Each structure stands twice: as C-alpha cells, then as structure tokens.
Coordinates of C-alpha atoms in Angstrom, one line a residue:
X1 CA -25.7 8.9 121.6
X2 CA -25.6 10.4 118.2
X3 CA -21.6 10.1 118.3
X4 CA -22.7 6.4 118.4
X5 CA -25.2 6.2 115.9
X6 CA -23.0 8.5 113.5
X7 CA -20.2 6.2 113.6
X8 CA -22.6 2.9 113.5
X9 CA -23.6 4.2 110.3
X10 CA -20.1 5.0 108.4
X11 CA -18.9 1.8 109.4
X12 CA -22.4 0.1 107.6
X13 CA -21.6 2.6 104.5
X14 CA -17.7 1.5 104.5
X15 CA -18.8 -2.6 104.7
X16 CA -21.0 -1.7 101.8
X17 CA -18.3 0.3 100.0
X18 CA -15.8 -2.4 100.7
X19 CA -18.4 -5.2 99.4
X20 CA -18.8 -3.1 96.5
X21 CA -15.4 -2.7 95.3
X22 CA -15.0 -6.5 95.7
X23 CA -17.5 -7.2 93.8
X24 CA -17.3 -5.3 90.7
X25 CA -13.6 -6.6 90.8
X26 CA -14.7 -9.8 90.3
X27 CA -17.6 -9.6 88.2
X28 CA -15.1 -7.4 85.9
X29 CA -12.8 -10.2 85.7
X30 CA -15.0 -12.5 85.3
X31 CA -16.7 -10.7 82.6
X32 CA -13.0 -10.2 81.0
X33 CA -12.4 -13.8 81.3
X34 CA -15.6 -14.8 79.5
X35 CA -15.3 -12.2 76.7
X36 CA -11.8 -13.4 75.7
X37 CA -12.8 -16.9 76.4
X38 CA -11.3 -19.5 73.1
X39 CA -13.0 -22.2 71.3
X40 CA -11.3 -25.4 71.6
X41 CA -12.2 -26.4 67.8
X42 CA -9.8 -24.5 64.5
X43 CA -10.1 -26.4 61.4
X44 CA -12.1 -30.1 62.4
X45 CA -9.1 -30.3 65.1
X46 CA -9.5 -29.7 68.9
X47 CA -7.0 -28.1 71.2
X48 CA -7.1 -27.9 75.1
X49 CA -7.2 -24.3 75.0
X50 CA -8.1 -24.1 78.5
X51 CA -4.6 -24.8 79.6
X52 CA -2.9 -22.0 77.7
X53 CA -1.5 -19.4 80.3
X54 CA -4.3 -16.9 81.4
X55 CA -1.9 -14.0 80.2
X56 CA -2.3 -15.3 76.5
X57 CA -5.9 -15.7 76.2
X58 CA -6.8 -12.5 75.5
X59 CA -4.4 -11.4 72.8
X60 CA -5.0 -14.6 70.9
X61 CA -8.9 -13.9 71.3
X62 CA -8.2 -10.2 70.1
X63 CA -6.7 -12.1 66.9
X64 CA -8.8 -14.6 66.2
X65 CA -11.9 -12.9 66.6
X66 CA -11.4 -10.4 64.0
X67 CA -8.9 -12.4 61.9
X68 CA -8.5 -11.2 58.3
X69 CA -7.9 -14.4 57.0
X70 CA -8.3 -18.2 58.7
X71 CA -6.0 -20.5 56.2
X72 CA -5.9 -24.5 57.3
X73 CA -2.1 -26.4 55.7
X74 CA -1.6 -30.3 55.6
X75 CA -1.1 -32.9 56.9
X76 CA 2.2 -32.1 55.6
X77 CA 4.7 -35.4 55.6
X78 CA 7.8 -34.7 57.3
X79 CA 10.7 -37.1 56.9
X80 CA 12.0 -37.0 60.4
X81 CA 11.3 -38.9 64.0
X82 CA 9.6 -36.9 66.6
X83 CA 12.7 -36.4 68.9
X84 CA 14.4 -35.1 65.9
X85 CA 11.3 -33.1 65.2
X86 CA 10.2 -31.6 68.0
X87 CA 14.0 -30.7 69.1
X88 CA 13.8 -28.8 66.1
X89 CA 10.9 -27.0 66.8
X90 CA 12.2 -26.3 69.9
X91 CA 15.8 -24.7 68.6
X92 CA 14.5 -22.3 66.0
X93 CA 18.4 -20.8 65.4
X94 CA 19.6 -24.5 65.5
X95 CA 17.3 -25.9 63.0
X96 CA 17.6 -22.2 60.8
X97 CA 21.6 -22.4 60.8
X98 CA 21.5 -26.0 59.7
X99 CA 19.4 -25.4 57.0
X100 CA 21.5 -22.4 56.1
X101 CA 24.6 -24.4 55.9
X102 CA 23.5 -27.6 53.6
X103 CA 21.8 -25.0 51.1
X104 CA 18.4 -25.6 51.8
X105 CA 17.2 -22.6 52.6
X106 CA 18.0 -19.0 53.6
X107 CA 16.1 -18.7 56.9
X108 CA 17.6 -17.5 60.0
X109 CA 16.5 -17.2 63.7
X110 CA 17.5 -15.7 67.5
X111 CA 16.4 -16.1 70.3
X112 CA 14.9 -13.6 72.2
X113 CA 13.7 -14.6 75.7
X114 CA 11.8 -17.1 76.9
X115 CA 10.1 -19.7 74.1
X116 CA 10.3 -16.4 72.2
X117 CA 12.6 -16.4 68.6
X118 CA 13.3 -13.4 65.8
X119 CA 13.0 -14.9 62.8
X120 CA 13.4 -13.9 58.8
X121 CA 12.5 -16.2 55.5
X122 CA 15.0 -14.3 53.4
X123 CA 12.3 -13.6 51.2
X124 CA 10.1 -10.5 53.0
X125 CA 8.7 -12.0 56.0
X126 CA 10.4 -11.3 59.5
X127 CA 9.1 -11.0 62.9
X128 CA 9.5 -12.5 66.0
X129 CA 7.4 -16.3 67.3
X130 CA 6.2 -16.8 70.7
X131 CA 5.2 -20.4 71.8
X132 CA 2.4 -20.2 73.8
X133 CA 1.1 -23.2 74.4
X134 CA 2.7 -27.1 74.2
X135 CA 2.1 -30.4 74.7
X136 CA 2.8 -34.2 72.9
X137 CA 0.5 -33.2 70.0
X138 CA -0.2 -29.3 69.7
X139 CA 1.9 -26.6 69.8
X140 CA 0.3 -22.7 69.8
X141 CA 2.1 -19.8 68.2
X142 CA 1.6 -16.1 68.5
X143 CA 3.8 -14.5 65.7
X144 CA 3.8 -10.6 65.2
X145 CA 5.7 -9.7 62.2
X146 CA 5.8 -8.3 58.3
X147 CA 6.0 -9.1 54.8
X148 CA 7.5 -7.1 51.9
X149 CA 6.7 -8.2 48.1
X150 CA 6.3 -7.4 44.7
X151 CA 2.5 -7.8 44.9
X152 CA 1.9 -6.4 48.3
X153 CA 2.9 -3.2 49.6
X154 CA 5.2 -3.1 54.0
X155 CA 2.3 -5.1 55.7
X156 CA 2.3 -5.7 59.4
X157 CA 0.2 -8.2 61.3
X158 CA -0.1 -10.6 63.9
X159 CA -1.1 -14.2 63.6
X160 CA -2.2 -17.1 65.7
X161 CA -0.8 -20.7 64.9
X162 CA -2.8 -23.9 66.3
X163 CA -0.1 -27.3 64.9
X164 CA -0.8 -30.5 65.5
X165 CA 1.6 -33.4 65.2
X166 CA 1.2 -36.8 65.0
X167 CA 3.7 -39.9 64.2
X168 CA 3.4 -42.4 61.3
X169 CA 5.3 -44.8 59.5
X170 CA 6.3 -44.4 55.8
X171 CA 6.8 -47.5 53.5
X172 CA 10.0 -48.6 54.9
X173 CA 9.1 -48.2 58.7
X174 CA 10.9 -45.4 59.1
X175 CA 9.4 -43.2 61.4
X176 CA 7.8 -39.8 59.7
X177 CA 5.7 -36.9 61.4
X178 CA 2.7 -35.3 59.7
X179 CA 2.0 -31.4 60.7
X180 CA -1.7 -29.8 60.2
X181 CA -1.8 -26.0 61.0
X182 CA -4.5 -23.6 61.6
X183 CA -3.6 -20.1 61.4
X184 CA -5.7 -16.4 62.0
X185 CA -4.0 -13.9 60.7
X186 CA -5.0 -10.2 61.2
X187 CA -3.5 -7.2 59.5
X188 CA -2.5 -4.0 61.3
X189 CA -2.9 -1.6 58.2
X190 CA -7.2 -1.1 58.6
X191 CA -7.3 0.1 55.0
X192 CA -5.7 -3.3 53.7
X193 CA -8.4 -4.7 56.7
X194 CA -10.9 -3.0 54.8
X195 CA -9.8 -4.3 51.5
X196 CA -10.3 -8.0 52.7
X197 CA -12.3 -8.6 50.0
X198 CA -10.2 -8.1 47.4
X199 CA -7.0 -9.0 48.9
X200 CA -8.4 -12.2 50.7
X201 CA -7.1 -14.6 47.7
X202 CA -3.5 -13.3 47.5
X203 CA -3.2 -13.2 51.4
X204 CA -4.3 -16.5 52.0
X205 CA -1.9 -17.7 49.1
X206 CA 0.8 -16.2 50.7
X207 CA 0.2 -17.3 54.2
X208 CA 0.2 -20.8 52.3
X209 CA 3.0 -21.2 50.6
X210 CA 4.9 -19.6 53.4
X211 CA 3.7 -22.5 55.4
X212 CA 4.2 -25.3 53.0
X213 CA 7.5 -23.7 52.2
X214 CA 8.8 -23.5 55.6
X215 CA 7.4 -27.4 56.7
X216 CA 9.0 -28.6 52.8
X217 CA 12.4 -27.4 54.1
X218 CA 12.5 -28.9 57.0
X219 CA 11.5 -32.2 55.1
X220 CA 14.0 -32.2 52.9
X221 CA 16.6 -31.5 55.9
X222 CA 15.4 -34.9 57.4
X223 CA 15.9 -36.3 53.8
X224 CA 19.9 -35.0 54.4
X225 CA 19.9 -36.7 57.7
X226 CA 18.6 -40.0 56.7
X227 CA 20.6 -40.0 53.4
X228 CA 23.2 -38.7 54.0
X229 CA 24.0 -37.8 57.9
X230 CA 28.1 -38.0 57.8
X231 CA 27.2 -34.2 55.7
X232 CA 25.2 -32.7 58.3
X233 CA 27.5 -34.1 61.0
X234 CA 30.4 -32.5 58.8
X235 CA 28.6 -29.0 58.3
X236 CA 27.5 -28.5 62.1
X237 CA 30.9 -29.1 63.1
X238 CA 32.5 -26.9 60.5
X239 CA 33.8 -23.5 62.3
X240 CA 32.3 -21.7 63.8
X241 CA 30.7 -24.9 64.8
X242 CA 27.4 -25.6 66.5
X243 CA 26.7 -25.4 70.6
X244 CA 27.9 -28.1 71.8
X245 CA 24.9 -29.5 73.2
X246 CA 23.7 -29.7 69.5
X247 CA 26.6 -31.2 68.6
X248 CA 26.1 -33.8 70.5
X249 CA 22.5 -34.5 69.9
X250 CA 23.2 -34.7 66.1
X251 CA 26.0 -37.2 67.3
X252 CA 23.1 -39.1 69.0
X253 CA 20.8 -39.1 66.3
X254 CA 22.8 -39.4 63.7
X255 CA 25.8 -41.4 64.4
X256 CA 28.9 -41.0 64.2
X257 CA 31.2 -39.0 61.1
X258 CA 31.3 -41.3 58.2
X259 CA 34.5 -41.1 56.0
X260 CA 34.7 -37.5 54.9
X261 CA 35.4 -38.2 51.4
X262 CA 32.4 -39.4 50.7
X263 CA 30.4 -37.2 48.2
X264 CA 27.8 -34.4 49.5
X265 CA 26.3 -33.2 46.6
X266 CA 22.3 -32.3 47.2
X267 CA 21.8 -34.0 43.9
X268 CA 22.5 -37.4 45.9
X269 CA 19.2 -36.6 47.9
X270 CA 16.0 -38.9 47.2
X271 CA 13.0 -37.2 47.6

C-alpha cells in the first residue's frame, strides 16, 4: 500500500516537473521573442519587419537598440530601370567589377555564402553585407565591418540598413529608381561608444557620404549604360570577361555591341 502511494506521488512530482520545464521554455522564448521584438517604422518609412527570418531579429534589435548613430540618405535619383537595378543589388561583385572597369570607381566585392558579400570602397571601409530581408520595395542589410582614416583612428562596427526603392520617370520617360536608406550604426570600440558625443558629427558625416558616394556611382554607371552601352558591352567582354550569365543579361538590357570604334571617353557622359 505504501509502494503504491510512493510511486502515485513521484509520478504527480514528475507531471509537475515535466509541466514545469515546458513552461519556462516557452515563457523564455516568448520573453526572448518580445525583448528583441522590431519596430516597423525607421525614418517616416515603414517596413514589414515581421517577416524578416526569426534568426535575424535579435542581432538587428541588439544594433538598433543601442545604435551610436541613426543617419537617414535620399531619395537618391538613380538613372537605371528596376531590372537593371535590383540585378545589381543582387550581384555585388558584378556590379563592383563593372564599375572597376569603366573608371568609376575602385570598389570591389565577393561573395561569401548565401545573400552574404565581402566588400571594400578602396578608401578604408571593408567588411562583409548580409541581406536579410527583401521584397519589391525594401531591402534589409546587416553589415559588420571597419573604417580606416585620417580623422578617425581602426574603428570596427556593425550596422543595420533599412532601403527602400521605388520607380519614377525622369523628364524624358525614361525609367529612373529613387533609394531612401535608414541606417543604425553601432561601434565596437566602448571608449569611441563613450565619446558619442563628440564624435557623433564626424561619424554621421562619414556614414553619409559613404552612402551617397556608393548610390552616386552606381548613377553615373546607369549614365554609361544609357549613353553609351556599346562601352560597357565592350569592357564586360574584355578578358578575363564576365560570367556568362552576365554577359548575357547586359546583352539583354543593353543591346547589342555597337561599332567598336566609336569613342568611350567618360567625358562623353551627360550627367
């Protein structure tokens, strides 16, 4: 009889211990879930955070939550349609190599997994870009990278990027794409956290004229291709030439090779 009553009892305390464990389980998840939960609103623009990857939410949370500095860029008028555009964005090295090879720029890019790209500006600032989040009119980056300068000492950080795209038409009814970006940044280096203060005016700068910097070339790269696409065809193909499947969407987009004589000097391009 107490045999029975013994083992009537442990298997009351193991139910308990069992409903227990499940319980603070969820409760803790849930609790993590609400503590690195995102507003949809950066900068006046809204974004359907809830469908970025659960995986993500936190570190982007972690960032923007104690960001060091919140900078807003644009609309910034990009002379380009949206499939040329958003291939682009979607072939870092691609678009970095073309740049590279009409003299536009010194940026170059790798790939380095999935939606994930090494990057470097030629001017300080390296580190790699993960794309988080996309859909027909936002895009979300996490970047984790540095900067060297004259003015700033090695600084490491991380950064979140919120871009939204939308189409227009420019006086001639060609079609254009304006960019607006949000981005968080947050510095490793506490002591240069700590500095905020002081340093807020030249890190927000910087942040902005990288930004404008980076959209401007790729402006003036859809300036090439409108105005003069038989040079961009002739560069991509020049050895060691271009993937073919990039070759083939320039082909598409751009025609084909115009008579190869024809001048290529970037003093031929309108802005």
């Amino acid at each position: 009889m107490n045999v029975a009553r013994d083992f009537t009892w442990k298997q009351g305390v193991c139910r308990w211990a069992i409903l227990l464990g499940v319980s603070l389980v969820f409760f803790t998840g849930t609790a993590r879930a609400e503590s690195c939960s995102l507003s949809p609103v950066h900068g006046d623009l809204t974004f359907p955070v809830e469908r970025i990857p659960s995986e993500w939410t936190c570190p982007l949370h972690k960032i923007i939550k104690s960001h060091t500095t919140v900078t807003r860029v644009g609309p910034i008028r990009v002379a380009m349609s949206e499939p040329l555009y958003r291939y682009l964005l979607g072939e870092p090295p691609f678009a970095a190599t073309l740049i590279r090879r009409l003299g536009l720029g010194s940026y170059y890019s790798q790939a380095w997994g999935e939606r994930r790209f090494w990057g470097d500006d030629g001017e300080g600032t390296k580190g790699f870009v993960q794309l988080v989040y996309e859909d027909a009119e936002s895009r979300i980056y996490l970047l984790d990278g540095s900067h060297d300068s004259r003015l700033l000492p090695h600084i490491t950080g991380k950064a979140v990027v919120f871009l939204r795209m939308a189409v227009v038409r420019d006086q001639q009814g060609n079609e254009d794409m304006d960019s607006t970006m949000v981005v968080y940044t947050k510095l490793d280096n506490r002591v240069l956290s700590g500095l905020v203060s002081l340093l807020h005016p030249l890190i927000r700068g910087m942040v902005t004229s990288k930004l404008q910097k980076g959209v401007e070339t790729v402006h003036r790269l859809g300036l090439v291709m409108r105005q003069q696409p038989f040079r961009v065809l002739r560069e991509a193909e020049q050895p060691p030439p271009l993937p073919e499947p990039h070759l083939v969407f320039l082909r598409t987009m751009l025609g084909p090779p115009l008579d190869s004589t024809q001048a290529i000097s970037p003093a031929h391009i309108t802005p």
